Short mmCIF file of C-alpha atoms in Angstrom, two decimals:
data_model
loop_
_atom_site.label_atom_id
_atom_site.label_comp_id
_atom_site.label_asym_id
_atom_site.label_seq_id
_atom_site.Cartn_x
_atom_site.Cartn_y
_atom_site.Cartn_z
CA MET A 1 9.43 22.14 -52.56
CA SER A 2 10.87 18.71 -52.95
CA PHE A 3 8.60 16.48 -53.71
CA ILE A 4 6.82 13.65 -50.72
CA ALA A 5 5.81 10.80 -51.44
CA PRO A 6 2.22 10.17 -51.90
CA ALA A 7 2.10 7.13 -49.42
CA ARG A 8 3.66 9.46 -47.15
CA MET A 9 1.39 11.79 -47.96
CA GLN A 10 -2.08 10.55 -46.96
CA LEU A 11 -0.55 8.82 -43.97
CA LEU A 12 -0.42 12.72 -42.90
CA LYS A 13 -2.93 13.31 -43.45
CA ARG A 14 -4.50 10.57 -41.84
CA MET A 15 -2.28 11.77 -38.63
CA GLN A 16 -3.73 14.89 -39.23
CA CYS A 17 -7.19 13.37 -39.03
CA SER A 18 -6.71 11.49 -35.52
CA ILE A 19 -4.91 14.77 -34.04
CA PHE A 20 -7.83 16.95 -34.96
CA GLU A 21 -10.86 14.79 -34.55
CA THR A 22 -12.00 15.00 -37.72
CA SER A 23 -13.14 11.79 -39.81
CA TYR A 24 -10.42 10.41 -43.08
CA ASN A 25 -12.02 10.62 -45.89
CA PRO A 26 -9.45 10.56 -48.90
CA GLU A 27 -11.71 9.91 -52.01
CA ASN A 28 -14.01 12.70 -50.68
CA LEU A 29 -16.83 10.80 -50.68
CA ARG A 30 -19.75 12.41 -49.58
CA THR A 31 -21.52 11.17 -46.00
CA GLY A 32 -24.90 13.41 -45.98
CA ALA A 33 -23.33 14.85 -42.28
CA LYS A 34 -24.20 18.11 -44.05
CA TYR A 35 -28.44 17.54 -42.95
CA LEU A 36 -27.27 16.76 -39.86
CA ARG A 37 -25.17 19.76 -38.96
CA LYS A 38 -27.63 22.12 -40.81
CA ARG A 39 -30.63 22.99 -37.91
CA LEU A 40 -33.87 21.90 -37.99
CA ARG A 41 -35.97 24.51 -39.40
CA GLY A 42 -39.95 23.78 -38.30
CA PRO A 43 -39.96 25.08 -35.32
CA SER A 44 -38.58 28.58 -36.58
CA MET A 45 -40.89 28.10 -39.69
CA MET A 46 -43.55 27.37 -37.00
CA GLN A 47 -43.18 31.07 -35.69
CA TYR A 48 -43.86 33.34 -38.43
CA TYR A 49 -47.57 34.12 -38.70
CA PRO A 50 -48.60 35.65 -35.67
CA PRO A 51 -51.04 33.57 -33.29
CA GLN A 52 -54.31 33.31 -34.12
CA LEU A 53 -57.69 34.16 -32.41
CA ASN A 54 -60.38 31.83 -33.37
CA ILE A 55 -63.58 32.31 -31.70
CA PRO A 56 -65.47 29.75 -31.70
CA ARG A 57 -62.56 27.54 -30.60
CA LEU A 58 -62.73 29.29 -27.77
CA ALA A 59 -66.22 29.15 -26.86
CA ARG A 60 -66.33 25.79 -27.43
CA GLN A 61 -63.18 25.45 -25.48
CA PHE A 62 -64.63 27.80 -22.38
CA PRO A 63 -68.47 27.07 -22.19
CA GLU A 64 -68.51 29.02 -19.26
CA LEU A 65 -67.76 32.14 -20.35
CA GLN A 66 -70.70 31.75 -22.78
CA ILE A 67 -69.46 33.63 -25.54
CA ASP A 68 -72.18 34.21 -27.83
CA TYR A 69 -70.31 34.48 -32.07
CA LEU A 70 -73.04 36.28 -34.62
CA PRO A 71 -71.49 34.59 -37.59
CA GLU A 72 -71.02 31.30 -35.69
CA SER A 73 -75.00 31.13 -34.11
CA VAL A 74 -76.02 31.59 -37.35
CA ARG A 75 -73.59 28.92 -39.22
CA VAL A 76 -74.79 26.45 -36.54
CA GLU A 77 -78.09 27.61 -37.33
CA ASP A 78 -77.35 27.02 -40.77
CA VAL A 79 -76.85 24.02 -40.92
CA LYS A 80 -79.31 22.74 -38.64
CA ASN A 81 -81.47 23.84 -41.22
CA LEU A 82 -79.91 22.19 -43.52
CA LYS A 83 -80.32 18.64 -41.64
CA ALA A 84 -83.54 19.07 -41.48
CA ARG A 85 -83.98 19.08 -44.76
CA GLY A 86 -82.21 16.79 -45.46
CA LYS A 87 -79.16 18.46 -47.22
CA GLY A 88 -77.01 17.82 -44.55
CA ARG A 89 -73.33 16.35 -45.23
CA PRO A 90 -73.20 12.29 -46.11
CA LYS A 91 -72.60 10.21 -43.66
CA LYS A 92 -68.73 8.37 -43.57
CA ARG A 93 -68.56 5.15 -44.90
CA LYS A 94 -67.03 3.11 -42.21
CA THR A 95 -65.24 -0.09 -44.24
CA LYS A 96 -63.84 0.34 -47.37
CA ALA A 97 -66.41 -2.38 -49.05
CA GLU A 98 -68.95 -0.12 -48.31
CA GLY A 99 -68.36 2.79 -50.38
CA LYS A 100 -66.62 0.63 -53.34
CA SER A 101 -68.70 0.93 -56.54
CA MET A 102 -68.92 5.40 -55.26
CA ASP A 103 -65.11 4.34 -55.89
CA LYS A 104 -65.20 3.15 -59.32
CA ASP A 105 -67.75 5.78 -60.60
CA LYS A 106 -65.10 8.68 -59.80
CA GLY A 107 -62.54 6.34 -61.76
CA LYS A 108 -64.91 6.65 -64.92
CA LYS A 109 -66.13 9.98 -64.64
CA LYS A 110 -62.13 10.79 -64.50
CA LYS A 111 -61.16 8.94 -68.12
CA MET B 1 -45.22 41.61 -22.62
CA PRO B 2 -46.29 42.76 -25.59
CA PRO B 3 -49.67 41.98 -27.14
CA PRO B 4 -50.47 39.72 -29.21
CA GLN B 5 -50.72 40.26 -32.42
CA TYR B 6 -52.86 38.80 -34.98
CA GLY B 7 -52.78 37.93 -38.37
CA TRP B 8 -55.05 37.69 -41.60
CA ILE B 9 -56.18 34.22 -42.93
CA ASN B 10 -57.31 32.91 -46.07
CA ALA B 11 -57.17 29.80 -47.51
CA ARG B 12 -53.77 30.27 -49.03
CA VAL B 13 -52.80 31.33 -45.51
CA LEU B 14 -54.24 28.28 -43.91
CA ARG B 15 -52.11 25.91 -46.65
CA ASP B 16 -48.87 27.74 -45.82
CA MET B 17 -50.31 27.01 -41.96
CA LYS B 18 -50.50 23.16 -42.81
CA ARG B 19 -47.86 22.95 -44.81
CA ARG B 20 -45.12 24.58 -42.14
CA LYS B 21 -47.37 21.84 -39.50
CA GLY B 22 -46.21 18.87 -41.77
CA VAL B 23 -42.39 19.95 -42.36
CA GLN B 24 -41.87 20.27 -38.96
CA GLU B 25 -43.87 16.83 -38.27
CA ALA B 26 -41.66 14.70 -40.65
CA GLU B 27 -38.56 16.69 -41.18
CA VAL B 28 -36.14 14.95 -37.83
CA MET B 29 -37.21 11.63 -40.49
CA ARG B 30 -36.29 12.76 -43.73
CA ARG B 31 -33.53 14.41 -42.37
CA ALA B 32 -32.48 11.07 -40.96
CA TYR B 33 -33.60 9.48 -44.40
CA LEU B 34 -31.65 12.20 -46.68
CA LEU B 35 -28.74 11.29 -44.42
CA VAL B 36 -28.88 7.27 -45.44
CA ALA B 37 -29.98 8.26 -48.68
CA ARG B 38 -26.78 10.27 -50.21
CA ASN B 39 -24.03 8.70 -47.84
CA GLN B 40 -22.17 7.34 -50.95
CA THR B 41 -20.11 5.22 -48.20
CA LEU B 42 -23.50 3.08 -47.39
CA PRO B 43 -24.55 0.36 -49.92
CA ALA B 44 -26.48 1.79 -52.37
CA GLN B 45 -29.29 -1.10 -51.70
CA VAL B 46 -29.75 0.74 -48.39
CA ARG B 47 -29.38 3.63 -50.11
CA HIS B 48 -32.11 3.07 -52.49
CA GLN B 49 -34.53 2.08 -49.94
CA ALA B 50 -34.27 5.63 -47.96
CA GLN B 51 -34.62 7.44 -51.57
CA LEU B 52 -37.79 5.09 -52.08
CA GLN B 53 -38.96 6.58 -48.37
CA LEU B 54 -38.54 9.95 -49.20
CA ASN B 55 -40.29 9.78 -52.36
CA GLY B 56 -43.18 9.13 -50.02
CA TYR B 57 -43.57 11.59 -48.18
CA ASP B 58 -46.19 14.01 -49.85
CA ARG B 59 -46.12 17.32 -50.86
CA TYR B 60 -46.71 19.43 -47.65
CA ALA B 61 -43.43 17.43 -45.76
CA ARG B 62 -41.42 19.65 -48.09
CA PRO B 63 -39.32 22.59 -46.67
CA ALA B 64 -39.34 24.03 -49.93
CA GLU B 65 -43.54 24.31 -50.94
CA VAL B 66 -43.32 26.95 -47.16
CA LYS B 67 -43.80 30.44 -48.61
CA ASN B 68 -43.36 33.57 -46.60
CA ARG B 69 -46.73 35.10 -47.16
CA CYS B 70 -47.69 38.60 -45.79
CA THR B 71 -48.82 38.44 -42.17
CA ALA B 72 -50.85 41.47 -42.23
CA THR B 73 -53.42 40.32 -45.31
CA GLY B 74 -52.10 36.76 -46.48
CA ARG B 75 -50.23 38.55 -49.94
CA GLY B 76 -47.87 36.23 -51.40
CA ARG B 77 -45.61 38.47 -53.38
CA GLY B 78 -44.38 41.39 -52.83
CA VAL B 79 -43.44 40.36 -49.58
CA MET B 80 -40.46 41.90 -47.34
CA SER B 81 -38.89 39.11 -45.95
CA GLU B 82 -37.20 41.49 -43.35
CA PHE B 83 -41.02 42.45 -41.47
CA GLY B 84 -43.37 39.69 -42.42
CA LEU B 85 -45.06 42.45 -44.72
CA CYS B 86 -45.92 43.19 -48.48
CA ARG B 87 -44.88 46.26 -49.83
CA TYR B 88 -47.71 48.20 -49.31
CA GLN B 89 -48.69 46.95 -45.84
CA PHE B 90 -44.85 47.96 -44.69
CA ARG B 91 -45.32 51.37 -46.03
CA LEU B 92 -48.89 52.46 -43.98
CA LYS B 93 -46.90 50.68 -41.23
CA ALA B 94 -44.47 52.76 -41.72
CA LEU B 95 -46.12 55.56 -41.87
CA ALA B 96 -47.67 55.37 -38.82
CA GLY B 97 -44.44 54.64 -37.29
CA GLU B 98 -45.05 51.16 -36.29
CA ILE B 99 -41.89 49.22 -37.65
CA ASN B 100 -38.71 50.54 -35.69
CA GLY B 101 -35.75 52.04 -37.79
CA VAL B 102 -37.71 52.80 -40.47
CA SER B 103 -37.88 56.01 -41.15
CA ARG B 104 -38.91 58.43 -44.68
CA VAL B 105 -36.17 59.52 -46.90
CA THR B 106 -36.36 62.41 -48.93
CA TRP B 107 -33.62 63.66 -51.14
#
């Protein structure tokens, strides 16, 4: 093989790139193109599990069907009883300052 | 149209669903930040800013956190990826003839 000057070789490569519409990257720098080339995985990930049948949600969405699902009605009844005895869920704070003293206590406990 | 198949859910399956949702929501922006952060032709400061944005995502945005669990029982180990079932459910369904192209072999 005969010797070819590196400068000429470079020129050849640049021409190759212009002809075949590839990007000229003589230093082989990483351009991150592979993150664009790869397909998005989210949509197929969401399809892995079969659809779920949520009867309570169905009953809430279509009250005209009058679905009575025993486990859900028992749960609602339990929550009502707890609330009547003052054992319901605590109220959510409306402003950040409202529950600040509680946060401080939490930090102390962790230590 | 085949009737929809309903799978088993437990807390771990729910968590995995949450992860899948998070990945899907963050995916496009995360890809964009990856493109910038890994691009050596861009200035270092820009790349660093993109990397900081990437670090800001919680773990529910990371595709590596997603685990294919058994769609019938929610089991995390011994899941055959081709069928999405754990080994025992696969055996049960294959013996019952519910999986196409799978038959028992003796030799």
